[in-house]
Structure formats: C-alpha cells, structure tokens
Amino acid sequence: MTGGADLARSLEAVEARVSAACSAAGRRRPEVLLVAVSKTRPASDVAALHALGVRDVGESRDAEARAKAESLAELDLRWHFVGTLQSNKADSVASYADVVHSVDRLSLVRALSRGAARTARRLDVLLQVSLDGDPTRGGVREAELAALGERVAGAEGLRLAGVMAVAPREADPERAFAELASISDRLRRDHPTALEISAGMSGDLEAAIASGATMVRVGTALFGARPPLLR
Ligand SMILES: *Cc1c(COP(=O)(O)O)cnc(C)c1O
C-alpha cells in the first residue's frame, strides 16, 4: 500500500526531477504537465494525489478507469486514457476521458467521435506514433500520420491536440524523443494547434523533457512497482 505520506514524498521527488529537467533544457516548469498514471492503484490513491495538488490522472484499462472516474466524479480531475484502446471500448472511454493519448487508427476516430457526440463531450486526441514500426506496441507509422490527423481534425467532438509515443525498448530514448519532436513539427505545419507532445515515463522523463515533451506519464516513480503482468 502507498500511504499518503509516501505519496507526498514520491510526488515531491518526481516534481524535483521534472523541475530539474526543465531547468536543464532551458524550459519553464509550467510547460510540462505531469500525468499521474494510476493504473492498478485504488481510487483512494488518486484522491490522495488530488489532495496534494495533482489534477491529471492517466489510466490504461477502460473498466478500471471508468470505475475510478465514476467514484471520484466530485473531484476536479482530468482523465487521460494512455493505454492501447480497442474500438469496442472507445464509446465508454469517450464518456469520461478528457484526453485520449493512444489514437492510432481510423476505427478509433470514428468510435470516439460517436461516443463524444452522444454524450455532448469534447475530447482532446493525441495520435500515438510508432517510432520503431513494431505493430504489437501500438502507434501509427509516420507515413499514415497525416491522413489520421486530418480525420481527427474533421471529427465531431474531437480536437487534434498533438502526438504521443512510447520509447522503443531497445532504442536510445534521446534519439527516439528527438524523432517524435520532428514528427510533431511536421504535423503542426498543417495543424498549428496540435501542440502537445506526450512522451516520457518514470524511466526516461528527463530525455523526453529535453526533447520538448509537454506531458510526461508517470506511474512507477509515484506509486512504486506494479504487480507483474499488469501493464
Ligand atoms: C503504464 C504506462 C505509463 C507509466 O509507466 P511508468 O514506467 O510506470 O511510469 C506511461 N505510459 C503508458 C502508455 C503506460 O501504459
């Protein structure tokens, strides 16, 4: 269990890392949003983080995310869906998520747009980019990015907000995040408001911030290690 005091300490440590990385990169701290990835953690941990000032929470499984969002509905939290998303869950995700980081195919655009329209909500959408072409880890290849971006930009209830990536397992994170930054530059020629770059997790947030990340998704460094097999 993570007690409130432990959470306060680990949040402080993560904040210190984010601030140091911003300084090192000549960036201001408000340029980077910390998204606390609370998958596998109870809603009480999210409430404890909220009491410590955190407002942005990330989840990767629809049923778990939905239950937490419902039980904490009275708190002013923004819910970020960061995990692999199945089209048949998109309608549900659209009912509580504020930002979806993992849009990588047309079927998801249609399903999220339908769900957002049905509930009269507006979702910020990030296009998840594959930096190594590994199809098992999700993400669209850059060749298909522009077309997907056009569809999101034209979809009711969705706003194209930027890009997201997970650093490939074997790659140097610095190089991977630099590549993501240039992909973001190219997308912004057609979509100037797609400013967000969601990159960096517990192990590589410094490299991501050095390359221009505007959102870091941090789980383990806040909550400790998750049980094996639960991603
Ligand atoms: C779980 C997860 C994270 C958080 O990873 P940590 O290494 O625990 O910080 C970030 N992004 C995505 C897409 C995740 O699934």
Short mmCIF file of N, CA and C in Angstrom, two decimals, residues 8-114:
data_model
loop_
_atom_site.label_atom_id
_atom_site.label_comp_id
_atom_site.label_asym_id
_atom_site.label_seq_id
_atom_site.Cartn_x
_atom_site.Cartn_y
_atom_site.Cartn_z
N ALA A 8 3.17 11.66 -0.86
CA ALA A 8 3.66 13.04 -0.81
C ALA A 8 5.16 13.06 -1.10
N ARG A 9 5.89 12.12 -0.51
CA ARG A 9 7.34 12.08 -0.73
C ARG A 9 7.67 11.75 -2.18
N SER A 10 6.99 10.73 -2.75
CA SER A 10 7.35 10.37 -4.12
C SER A 10 6.91 11.45 -5.10
N LEU A 11 5.79 12.11 -4.82
CA LEU A 11 5.38 13.22 -5.68
C LEU A 11 6.42 14.34 -5.65
N GLU A 12 6.92 14.60 -4.47
CA GLU A 12 7.95 15.64 -4.33
C GLU A 12 9.20 15.26 -5.14
N ALA A 13 9.57 13.99 -5.06
CA ALA A 13 10.76 13.53 -5.80
C ALA A 13 10.54 13.63 -7.31
N VAL A 14 9.34 13.26 -7.78
CA VAL A 14 9.06 13.35 -9.22
C VAL A 14 9.04 14.82 -9.65
N GLU A 15 8.40 15.66 -8.83
CA GLU A 15 8.38 17.10 -9.12
C GLU A 15 9.81 17.64 -9.25
N ALA A 16 10.69 17.20 -8.34
CA ALA A 16 12.08 17.68 -8.39
C ALA A 16 12.75 17.25 -9.68
N ARG A 17 12.47 16.01 -10.11
CA ARG A 17 13.06 15.54 -11.38
C ARG A 17 12.53 16.35 -12.56
N VAL A 18 11.22 16.59 -12.57
CA VAL A 18 10.63 17.35 -13.69
C VAL A 18 11.19 18.77 -13.71
N SER A 19 11.26 19.39 -12.53
CA SER A 19 11.79 20.76 -12.47
C SER A 19 13.24 20.82 -12.92
N ALA A 20 14.05 19.87 -12.45
CA ALA A 20 15.46 19.85 -12.83
C ALA A 20 15.61 19.65 -14.34
N ALA A 21 14.78 18.76 -14.90
CA ALA A 21 14.86 18.51 -16.34
C ALA A 21 14.44 19.75 -17.13
N CYS A 22 13.44 20.48 -16.64
CA CYS A 22 13.03 21.72 -17.30
C CYS A 22 14.17 22.73 -17.26
N SER A 23 14.77 22.91 -16.09
CA SER A 23 15.88 23.87 -15.97
C SER A 23 17.00 23.49 -16.92
N ALA A 24 17.36 22.19 -16.93
CA ALA A 24 18.47 21.74 -17.77
C ALA A 24 18.19 22.02 -19.24
N ALA A 25 16.90 21.98 -19.62
CA ALA A 25 16.53 22.19 -21.02
C ALA A 25 16.21 23.65 -21.31
N GLY A 26 16.34 24.53 -20.32
CA GLY A 26 16.00 25.93 -20.53
C GLY A 26 14.52 26.14 -20.73
N ARG A 27 13.72 25.26 -20.11
CA ARG A 27 12.26 25.40 -20.24
C ARG A 27 11.68 25.78 -18.89
N ARG A 28 10.45 26.32 -18.93
CA ARG A 28 9.78 26.67 -17.69
C ARG A 28 8.95 25.48 -17.22
N ARG A 29 8.84 25.30 -15.93
CA ARG A 29 8.12 24.15 -15.36
C ARG A 29 6.67 24.05 -15.86
N PRO A 30 5.94 25.18 -16.01
CA PRO A 30 4.54 25.05 -16.47
C PRO A 30 4.39 24.53 -17.90
N GLU A 31 5.50 24.43 -18.63
CA GLU A 31 5.40 23.90 -19.99
C GLU A 31 5.18 22.39 -20.00
N VAL A 32 5.38 21.74 -18.86
CA VAL A 32 5.29 20.27 -18.82
C VAL A 32 4.21 19.85 -17.82
N LEU A 33 3.25 19.09 -18.31
CA LEU A 33 2.18 18.59 -17.44
C LEU A 33 2.54 17.20 -16.93
N LEU A 34 2.45 17.03 -15.62
CA LEU A 34 2.66 15.71 -15.03
C LEU A 34 1.33 14.96 -15.00
N VAL A 35 1.28 13.83 -15.70
CA VAL A 35 0.09 12.96 -15.67
C VAL A 35 0.43 11.77 -14.78
N ALA A 36 -0.29 11.63 -13.70
CA ALA A 36 -0.04 10.53 -12.74
C ALA A 36 -0.77 9.28 -13.23
N VAL A 37 -0.01 8.28 -13.64
CA VAL A 37 -0.61 7.07 -14.20
C VAL A 37 -0.95 6.11 -13.06
N SER A 38 -2.26 6.03 -12.77
CA SER A 38 -2.72 5.35 -11.55
C SER A 38 -3.25 3.95 -11.81
N LYS A 39 -3.00 3.39 -12.98
CA LYS A 39 -3.48 2.03 -13.26
C LYS A 39 -3.00 1.07 -12.18
N THR A 40 -3.86 0.16 -11.81
CA THR A 40 -3.69 -0.85 -10.75
C THR A 40 -3.78 -0.25 -9.33
N ARG A 41 -3.80 1.06 -9.20
CA ARG A 41 -3.87 1.68 -7.87
C ARG A 41 -5.32 2.00 -7.53
N PRO A 42 -5.67 1.94 -6.25
CA PRO A 42 -7.05 2.22 -5.87
C PRO A 42 -7.41 3.70 -6.02
N ALA A 43 -8.71 3.95 -6.11
CA ALA A 43 -9.20 5.33 -6.22
C ALA A 43 -8.73 6.18 -5.04
N SER A 44 -8.55 5.54 -3.88
CA SER A 44 -8.10 6.32 -2.71
C SER A 44 -6.72 6.93 -2.94
N ASP A 45 -5.86 6.25 -3.71
CA ASP A 45 -4.56 6.84 -4.03
C ASP A 45 -4.73 8.08 -4.92
N VAL A 46 -5.67 7.99 -5.85
CA VAL A 46 -5.91 9.15 -6.73
C VAL A 46 -6.44 10.31 -5.91
N ALA A 47 -7.35 10.01 -4.96
CA ALA A 47 -7.88 11.07 -4.10
C ALA A 47 -6.74 11.69 -3.28
N ALA A 48 -5.82 10.86 -2.81
CA ALA A 48 -4.69 11.38 -2.02
C ALA A 48 -3.81 12.29 -2.88
N LEU A 49 -3.59 11.90 -4.13
CA LEU A 49 -2.80 12.76 -5.03
C LEU A 49 -3.54 14.06 -5.32
N HIS A 50 -4.85 13.96 -5.48
CA HIS A 50 -5.63 15.18 -5.71
C HIS A 50 -5.45 16.14 -4.54
N ALA A 51 -5.48 15.59 -3.33
CA ALA A 51 -5.30 16.45 -2.14
C ALA A 51 -3.92 17.09 -2.14
N LEU A 52 -2.96 16.47 -2.83
CA LEU A 52 -1.61 17.02 -2.92
C LEU A 52 -1.46 17.96 -4.13
N GLY A 53 -2.53 18.17 -4.85
CA GLY A 53 -2.50 19.15 -5.94
C GLY A 53 -2.49 18.57 -7.34
N VAL A 54 -2.45 17.25 -7.47
CA VAL A 54 -2.44 16.64 -8.81
C VAL A 54 -3.85 16.69 -9.39
N ARG A 55 -3.96 17.06 -10.66
CA ARG A 55 -5.27 17.13 -11.31
C ARG A 55 -5.37 16.23 -12.53
N ASP A 56 -4.25 15.72 -13.01
CA ASP A 56 -4.25 14.94 -14.25
C ASP A 56 -3.86 13.50 -13.95
N VAL A 57 -4.77 12.58 -14.33
CA VAL A 57 -4.61 11.18 -13.97
C VAL A 57 -4.67 10.34 -15.24
N GLY A 58 -3.76 9.36 -15.36
CA GLY A 58 -3.74 8.50 -16.54
C GLY A 58 -4.12 7.08 -16.21
N GLU A 59 -4.87 6.45 -17.11
CA GLU A 59 -5.29 5.06 -16.94
C GLU A 59 -5.14 4.35 -18.27
N SER A 60 -5.06 3.00 -18.22
CA SER A 60 -4.86 2.27 -19.46
C SER A 60 -5.86 1.14 -19.69
N ARG A 61 -6.81 0.94 -18.77
CA ARG A 61 -7.85 -0.07 -18.99
C ARG A 61 -9.20 0.58 -18.77
N ASP A 62 -10.10 0.36 -19.74
CA ASP A 62 -11.37 1.08 -19.68
C ASP A 62 -12.17 0.79 -18.41
N ALA A 63 -12.35 -0.48 -18.06
CA ALA A 63 -13.23 -0.79 -16.93
C ALA A 63 -12.70 -0.17 -15.64
N GLU A 64 -11.39 -0.30 -15.45
CA GLU A 64 -10.76 0.26 -14.25
C GLU A 64 -10.85 1.79 -14.24
N ALA A 65 -10.57 2.38 -15.36
CA ALA A 65 -10.60 3.84 -15.47
C ALA A 65 -11.99 4.38 -15.21
N ARG A 66 -12.95 3.71 -15.82
CA ARG A 66 -14.33 4.17 -15.72
C ARG A 66 -14.82 4.12 -14.26
N ALA A 67 -14.50 3.01 -13.58
CA ALA A 67 -14.92 2.86 -12.19
C ALA A 67 -14.29 3.96 -11.32
N LYS A 68 -13.01 4.24 -11.55
CA LYS A 68 -12.36 5.28 -10.75
C LYS A 68 -12.93 6.66 -11.07
N ALA A 69 -13.10 6.93 -12.34
CA ALA A 69 -13.64 8.24 -12.73
C ALA A 69 -15.03 8.44 -12.12
N GLU A 70 -15.83 7.36 -12.11
CA GLU A 70 -17.17 7.49 -11.53
C GLU A 70 -17.10 7.70 -10.02
N SER A 71 -16.22 6.95 -9.36
CA SER A 71 -16.20 7.07 -7.89
C SER A 71 -15.57 8.39 -7.44
N LEU A 72 -14.81 9.03 -8.32
CA LEU A 72 -14.17 10.30 -7.93
C LEU A 72 -14.79 11.48 -8.70
N ALA A 73 -16.02 11.30 -9.17
CA ALA A 73 -16.62 12.31 -10.06
C ALA A 73 -16.72 13.68 -9.42
N GLU A 74 -16.77 13.73 -8.09
CA GLU A 74 -16.91 15.05 -7.44
C GLU A 74 -15.59 15.84 -7.43
N LEU A 75 -14.47 15.17 -7.73
CA LEU A 75 -13.18 15.88 -7.73
C LEU A 75 -12.91 16.47 -9.12
N ASP A 76 -12.25 17.63 -9.16
CA ASP A 76 -11.93 18.23 -10.46
C ASP A 76 -10.66 17.58 -11.00
N LEU A 77 -10.85 16.40 -11.60
CA LEU A 77 -9.73 15.67 -12.19
C LEU A 77 -9.90 15.63 -13.70
N ARG A 78 -8.78 15.61 -14.40
CA ARG A 78 -8.80 15.37 -15.84
C ARG A 78 -8.29 13.94 -16.07
N TRP A 79 -9.08 13.14 -16.78
CA TRP A 79 -8.73 11.73 -17.01
C TRP A 79 -8.08 11.57 -18.37
N HIS A 80 -6.90 10.97 -18.36
CA HIS A 80 -6.14 10.73 -19.59
C HIS A 80 -6.15 9.23 -19.86
N PHE A 81 -6.62 8.82 -21.03
CA PHE A 81 -6.54 7.41 -21.39
C PHE A 81 -5.26 7.21 -22.17
N VAL A 82 -4.32 6.42 -21.60
CA VAL A 82 -2.99 6.33 -22.21
C VAL A 82 -2.70 4.95 -22.81
N GLY A 83 -3.56 3.96 -22.55
CA GLY A 83 -3.23 2.59 -22.96
C GLY A 83 -3.77 2.23 -24.33
N THR A 84 -3.41 1.06 -24.78
CA THR A 84 -3.94 0.53 -26.03
C THR A 84 -5.47 0.50 -25.92
N LEU A 85 -6.11 1.02 -26.95
CA LEU A 85 -7.56 1.17 -26.89
C LEU A 85 -8.21 0.31 -27.97
N GLN A 86 -9.21 -0.48 -27.55
CA GLN A 86 -9.97 -1.28 -28.51
C GLN A 86 -11.19 -0.46 -28.96
N SER A 87 -11.55 -0.63 -30.23
CA SER A 87 -12.66 0.17 -30.76
C SER A 87 -13.94 -0.04 -29.96
N ASN A 88 -14.17 -1.27 -29.48
CA ASN A 88 -15.43 -1.50 -28.76
C ASN A 88 -15.43 -0.89 -27.36
N LYS A 89 -14.30 -0.34 -26.92
CA LYS A 89 -14.25 0.36 -25.63
C LYS A 89 -14.27 1.88 -25.82
N ALA A 90 -14.16 2.31 -27.07
CA ALA A 90 -13.99 3.74 -27.32
C ALA A 90 -15.21 4.54 -26.88
N ASP A 91 -16.39 3.95 -27.06
CA ASP A 91 -17.61 4.65 -26.69
C ASP A 91 -17.62 4.91 -25.18
N SER A 92 -17.21 3.92 -24.41
CA SER A 92 -17.13 4.07 -22.96
C SER A 92 -16.07 5.11 -22.59
N VAL A 93 -14.89 5.00 -23.18
CA VAL A 93 -13.80 5.93 -22.86
C VAL A 93 -14.23 7.37 -23.14
N ALA A 94 -14.98 7.55 -24.22
CA ALA A 94 -15.42 8.91 -24.58
C ALA A 94 -16.35 9.51 -23.54
N SER A 95 -16.92 8.67 -22.67
CA SER A 95 -17.88 9.18 -21.69
C SER A 95 -17.21 9.78 -20.45
N TYR A 96 -15.92 9.47 -20.22
CA TYR A 96 -15.27 10.05 -19.04
C TYR A 96 -13.90 10.66 -19.33
N ALA A 97 -13.24 10.24 -20.40
CA ALA A 97 -11.87 10.73 -20.64
C ALA A 97 -11.91 12.18 -21.14
N ASP A 98 -10.89 12.93 -20.75
CA ASP A 98 -10.72 14.29 -21.25
C ASP A 98 -9.68 14.32 -22.37
N VAL A 99 -8.69 13.44 -22.25
CA VAL A 99 -7.61 13.37 -23.24
C VAL A 99 -7.37 11.88 -23.55
N VAL A 100 -7.34 11.54 -24.83
CA VAL A 100 -7.00 10.18 -25.23
C VAL A 100 -5.66 10.23 -25.95
N HIS A 101 -4.65 9.56 -25.36
CA HIS A 101 -3.28 9.66 -25.88
C HIS A 101 -2.96 8.63 -26.95
N SER A 102 -3.84 7.65 -27.14
CA SER A 102 -3.43 6.44 -27.87
C SER A 102 -4.25 6.20 -29.13
N VAL A 103 -4.57 7.25 -29.86
CA VAL A 103 -5.35 7.07 -31.09
C VAL A 103 -4.38 6.76 -32.24
N ASP A 104 -4.53 5.56 -32.81
CA ASP A 104 -3.58 5.15 -33.85
C ASP A 104 -4.25 4.52 -35.06
N ARG A 105 -5.58 4.61 -35.15
CA ARG A 105 -6.23 4.08 -36.36
C ARG A 105 -7.62 4.70 -36.55
N LEU A 106 -8.08 4.62 -37.81
CA LEU A 106 -9.33 5.28 -38.19
C LEU A 106 -10.53 4.76 -37.42
N SER A 107 -10.57 3.46 -37.16
CA SER A 107 -11.75 2.91 -36.48
C SER A 107 -11.92 3.56 -35.11
N LEU A 108 -10.82 3.93 -34.48
CA LEU A 108 -10.90 4.59 -33.17
C LEU A 108 -11.42 6.01 -33.30
N VAL A 109 -11.04 6.68 -34.36
CA VAL A 109 -11.51 8.05 -34.58
C VAL A 109 -13.02 8.05 -34.69
N ARG A 110 -13.53 7.14 -35.50
CA ARG A 110 -14.99 7.06 -35.68
C ARG A 110 -15.68 6.75 -34.36
N ALA A 111 -15.17 5.77 -33.64
CA ALA A 111 -15.85 5.33 -32.41
C ALA A 111 -15.77 6.40 -31.32
N LEU A 112 -14.64 7.05 -31.19
CA LEU A 112 -14.51 8.11 -30.17
C LEU A 112 -15.40 9.29 -30.52
N SER A 113 -15.46 9.62 -31.80
CA SER A 113 -16.27 10.75 -32.23
C SER A 113 -17.75 10.47 -31.95
N ARG A 114 -18.18 9.26 -32.26
CA ARG A 114 -19.57 8.87 -31.96
C ARG A 114 -19.85 8.99 -30.47
#
